[in-house]
N, CA, C and O atoms as a DFTB+ gen file, in Angstrom:
256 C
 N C O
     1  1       0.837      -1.202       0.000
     2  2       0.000       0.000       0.000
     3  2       0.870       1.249       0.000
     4  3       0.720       2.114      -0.863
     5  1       1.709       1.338       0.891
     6  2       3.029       1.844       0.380
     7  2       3.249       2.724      -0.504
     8  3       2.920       3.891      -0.716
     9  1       4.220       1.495      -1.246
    10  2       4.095       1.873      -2.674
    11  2       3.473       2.631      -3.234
    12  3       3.707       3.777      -3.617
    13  1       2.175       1.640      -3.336
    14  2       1.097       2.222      -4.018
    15  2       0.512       4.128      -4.102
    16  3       0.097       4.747      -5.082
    17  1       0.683       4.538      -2.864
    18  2       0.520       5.827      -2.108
    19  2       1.707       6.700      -2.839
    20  3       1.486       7.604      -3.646
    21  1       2.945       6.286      -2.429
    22  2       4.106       6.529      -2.904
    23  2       4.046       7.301      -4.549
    24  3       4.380       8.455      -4.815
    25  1       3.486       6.200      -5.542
    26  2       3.657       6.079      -6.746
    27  2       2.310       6.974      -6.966
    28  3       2.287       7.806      -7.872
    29  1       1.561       6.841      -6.392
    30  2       0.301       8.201      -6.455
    31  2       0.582       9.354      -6.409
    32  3       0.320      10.223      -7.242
    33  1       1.379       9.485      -5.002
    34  2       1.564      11.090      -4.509
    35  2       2.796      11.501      -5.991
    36  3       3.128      12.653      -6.272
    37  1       3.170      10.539      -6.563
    38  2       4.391      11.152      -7.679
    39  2       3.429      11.431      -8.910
    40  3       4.040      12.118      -9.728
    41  1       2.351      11.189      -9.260
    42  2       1.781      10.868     -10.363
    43  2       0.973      11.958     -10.752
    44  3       0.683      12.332     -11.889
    45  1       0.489      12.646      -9.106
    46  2      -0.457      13.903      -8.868
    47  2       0.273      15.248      -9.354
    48  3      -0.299      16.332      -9.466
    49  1       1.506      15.028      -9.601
    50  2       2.022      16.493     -10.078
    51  2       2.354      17.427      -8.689
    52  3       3.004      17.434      -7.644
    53  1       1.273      18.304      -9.611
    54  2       0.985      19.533      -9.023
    55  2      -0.363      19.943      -8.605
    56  3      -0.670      21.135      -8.622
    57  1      -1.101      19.124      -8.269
    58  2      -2.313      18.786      -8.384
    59  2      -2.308      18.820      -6.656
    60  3      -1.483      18.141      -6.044
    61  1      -3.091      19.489      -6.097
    62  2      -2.662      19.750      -4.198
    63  2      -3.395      18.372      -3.661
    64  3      -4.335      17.731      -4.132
    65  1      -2.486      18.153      -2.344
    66  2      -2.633      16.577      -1.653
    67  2      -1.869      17.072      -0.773
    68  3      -0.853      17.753      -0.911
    69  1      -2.456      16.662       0.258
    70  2      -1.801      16.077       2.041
    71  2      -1.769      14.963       2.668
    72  3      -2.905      14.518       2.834
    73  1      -0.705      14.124       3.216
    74  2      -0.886      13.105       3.429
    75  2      -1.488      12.909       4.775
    76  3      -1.753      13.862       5.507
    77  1      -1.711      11.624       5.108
    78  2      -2.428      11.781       6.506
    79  2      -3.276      13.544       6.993
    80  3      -3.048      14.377       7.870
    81  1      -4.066      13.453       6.109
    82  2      -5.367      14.604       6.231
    83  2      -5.937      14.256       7.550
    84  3      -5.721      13.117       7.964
    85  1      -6.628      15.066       8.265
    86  2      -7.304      14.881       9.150
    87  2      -8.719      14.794       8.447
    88  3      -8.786      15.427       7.393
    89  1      -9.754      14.186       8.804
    90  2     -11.327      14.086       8.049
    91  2     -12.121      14.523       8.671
    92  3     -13.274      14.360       8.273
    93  1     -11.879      15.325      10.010
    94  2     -12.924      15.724      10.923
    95  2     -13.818      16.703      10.270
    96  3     -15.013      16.654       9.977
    97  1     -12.721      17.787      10.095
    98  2     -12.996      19.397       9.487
    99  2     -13.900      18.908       8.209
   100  3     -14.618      19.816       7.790
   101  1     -13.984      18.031       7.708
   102  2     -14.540      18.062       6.255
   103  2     -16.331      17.303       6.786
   104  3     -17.317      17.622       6.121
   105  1     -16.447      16.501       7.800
   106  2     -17.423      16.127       8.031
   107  2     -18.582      16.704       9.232
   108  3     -18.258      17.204      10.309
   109  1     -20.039      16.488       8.730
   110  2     -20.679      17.051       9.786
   111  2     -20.677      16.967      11.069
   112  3     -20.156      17.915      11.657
   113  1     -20.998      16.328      11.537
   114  2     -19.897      15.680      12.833
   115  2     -18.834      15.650      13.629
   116  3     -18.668      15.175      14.753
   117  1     -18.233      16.140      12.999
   118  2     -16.579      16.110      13.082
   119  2     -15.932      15.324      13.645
   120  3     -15.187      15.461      14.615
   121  1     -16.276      14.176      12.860
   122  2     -15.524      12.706      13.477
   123  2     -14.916      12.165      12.062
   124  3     -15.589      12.031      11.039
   125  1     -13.876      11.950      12.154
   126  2     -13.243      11.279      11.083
   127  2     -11.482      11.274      11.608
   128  3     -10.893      12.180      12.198
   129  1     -10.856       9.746      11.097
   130  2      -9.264      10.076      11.871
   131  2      -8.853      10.237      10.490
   132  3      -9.725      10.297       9.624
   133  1      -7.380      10.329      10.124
   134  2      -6.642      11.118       8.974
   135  2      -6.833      10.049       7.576
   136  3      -6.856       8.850       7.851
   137  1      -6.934      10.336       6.485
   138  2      -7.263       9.617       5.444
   139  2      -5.566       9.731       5.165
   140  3      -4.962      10.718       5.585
   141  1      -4.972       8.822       4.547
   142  2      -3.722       8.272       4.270
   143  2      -3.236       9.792       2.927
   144  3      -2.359      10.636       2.744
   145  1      -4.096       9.461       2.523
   146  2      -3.766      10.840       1.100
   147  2      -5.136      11.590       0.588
   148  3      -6.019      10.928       0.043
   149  1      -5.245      12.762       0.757
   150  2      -7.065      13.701       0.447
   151  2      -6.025      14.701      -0.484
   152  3      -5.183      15.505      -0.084
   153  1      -6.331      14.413      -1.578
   154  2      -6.025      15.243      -2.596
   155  2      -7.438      16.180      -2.977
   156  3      -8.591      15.850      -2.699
   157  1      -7.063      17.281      -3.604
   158  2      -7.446      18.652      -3.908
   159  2      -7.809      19.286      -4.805
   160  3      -7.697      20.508      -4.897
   161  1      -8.481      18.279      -5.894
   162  2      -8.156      19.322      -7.065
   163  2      -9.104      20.644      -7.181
   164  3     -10.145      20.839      -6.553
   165  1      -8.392      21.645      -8.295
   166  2      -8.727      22.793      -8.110
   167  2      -9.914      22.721      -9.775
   168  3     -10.605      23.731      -9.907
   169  1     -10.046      21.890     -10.614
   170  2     -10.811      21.561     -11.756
   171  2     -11.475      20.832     -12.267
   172  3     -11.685      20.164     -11.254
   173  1     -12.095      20.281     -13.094
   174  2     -12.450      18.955     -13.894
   175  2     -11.283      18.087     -14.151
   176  3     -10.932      16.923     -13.956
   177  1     -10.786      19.318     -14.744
   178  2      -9.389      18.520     -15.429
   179  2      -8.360      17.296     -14.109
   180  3      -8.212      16.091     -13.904
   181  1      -7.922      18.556     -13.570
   182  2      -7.430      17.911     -12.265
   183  2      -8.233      16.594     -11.342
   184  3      -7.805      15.687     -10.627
   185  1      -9.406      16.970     -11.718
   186  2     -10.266      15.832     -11.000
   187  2      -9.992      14.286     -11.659
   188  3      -9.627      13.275     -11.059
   189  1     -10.272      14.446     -12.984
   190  2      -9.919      13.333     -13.727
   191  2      -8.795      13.425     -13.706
   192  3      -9.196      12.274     -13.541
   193  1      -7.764      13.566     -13.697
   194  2      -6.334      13.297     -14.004
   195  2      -5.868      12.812     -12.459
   196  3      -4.711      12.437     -12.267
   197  1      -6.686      12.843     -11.566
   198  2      -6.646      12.118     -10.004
   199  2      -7.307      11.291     -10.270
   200  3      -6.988      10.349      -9.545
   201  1      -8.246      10.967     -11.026
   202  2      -9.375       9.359     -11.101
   203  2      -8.091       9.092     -11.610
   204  3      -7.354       8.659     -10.725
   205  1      -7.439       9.212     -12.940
   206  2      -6.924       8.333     -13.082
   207  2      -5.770       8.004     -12.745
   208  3      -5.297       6.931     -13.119
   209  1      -5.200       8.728     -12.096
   210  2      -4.163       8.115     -11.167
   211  2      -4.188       7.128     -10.055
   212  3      -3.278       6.384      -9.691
   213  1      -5.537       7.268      -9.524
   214  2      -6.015       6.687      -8.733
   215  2      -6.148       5.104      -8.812
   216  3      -5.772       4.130      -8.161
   217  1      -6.857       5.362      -9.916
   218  2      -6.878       3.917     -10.841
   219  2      -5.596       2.948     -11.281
   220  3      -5.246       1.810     -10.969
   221  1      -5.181       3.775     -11.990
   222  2      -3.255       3.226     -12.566
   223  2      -2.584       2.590     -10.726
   224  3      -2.096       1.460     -10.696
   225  1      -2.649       3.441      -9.356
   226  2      -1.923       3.297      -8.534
   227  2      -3.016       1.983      -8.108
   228  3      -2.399       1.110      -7.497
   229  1      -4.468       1.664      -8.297
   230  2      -4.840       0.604      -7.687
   231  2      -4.834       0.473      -6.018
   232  3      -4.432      -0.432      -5.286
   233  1      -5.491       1.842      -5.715
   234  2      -5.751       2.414      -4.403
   235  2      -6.716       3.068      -4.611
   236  3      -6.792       3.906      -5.510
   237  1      -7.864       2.709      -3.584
   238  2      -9.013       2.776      -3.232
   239  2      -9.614       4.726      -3.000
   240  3      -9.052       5.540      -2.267
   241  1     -10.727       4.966      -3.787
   242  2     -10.691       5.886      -3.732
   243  2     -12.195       6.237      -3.140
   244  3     -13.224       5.643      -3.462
   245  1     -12.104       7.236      -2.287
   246  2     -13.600       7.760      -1.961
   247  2     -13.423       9.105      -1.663
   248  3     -12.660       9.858      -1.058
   249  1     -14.989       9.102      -2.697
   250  2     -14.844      11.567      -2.852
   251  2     -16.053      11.432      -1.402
   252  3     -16.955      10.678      -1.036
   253  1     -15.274      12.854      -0.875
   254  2     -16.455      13.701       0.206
   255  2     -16.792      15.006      -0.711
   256  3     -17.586      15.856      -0.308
């Protein structure tokens, strides 16, 4: 998984990501512990060009 993360966070560019995000701030509730990688994009473009990185790295993806 690693790896996998690894070879993601290289793939994203310039495309904004933090690793170990906290998930609280983003939910109603504010319960959530840190998601491994919450990338950012600022477009469509960027959005898809994170699906598919996402995909190629074969790490699990879920949008808030």
């Amino acid at each position: 998984m690693r790896d996998a993360l690894q070879a993601l966070t290289a793939a994203l560019g310039d495309v904004p990501h933090q690793r170990d995000h906290a998930l609280a701030p983003h939910t109603t509730y504010r319960v959530g512990g840190p998601a491994d990688l919450a990338v950012f994009p600022r477009n469509v473009e960027e959005l898809a060009a994170t699906v598919r990185a996402v995909r190629a790295a074969g790490v699990e993806l879920t949008v808030l």
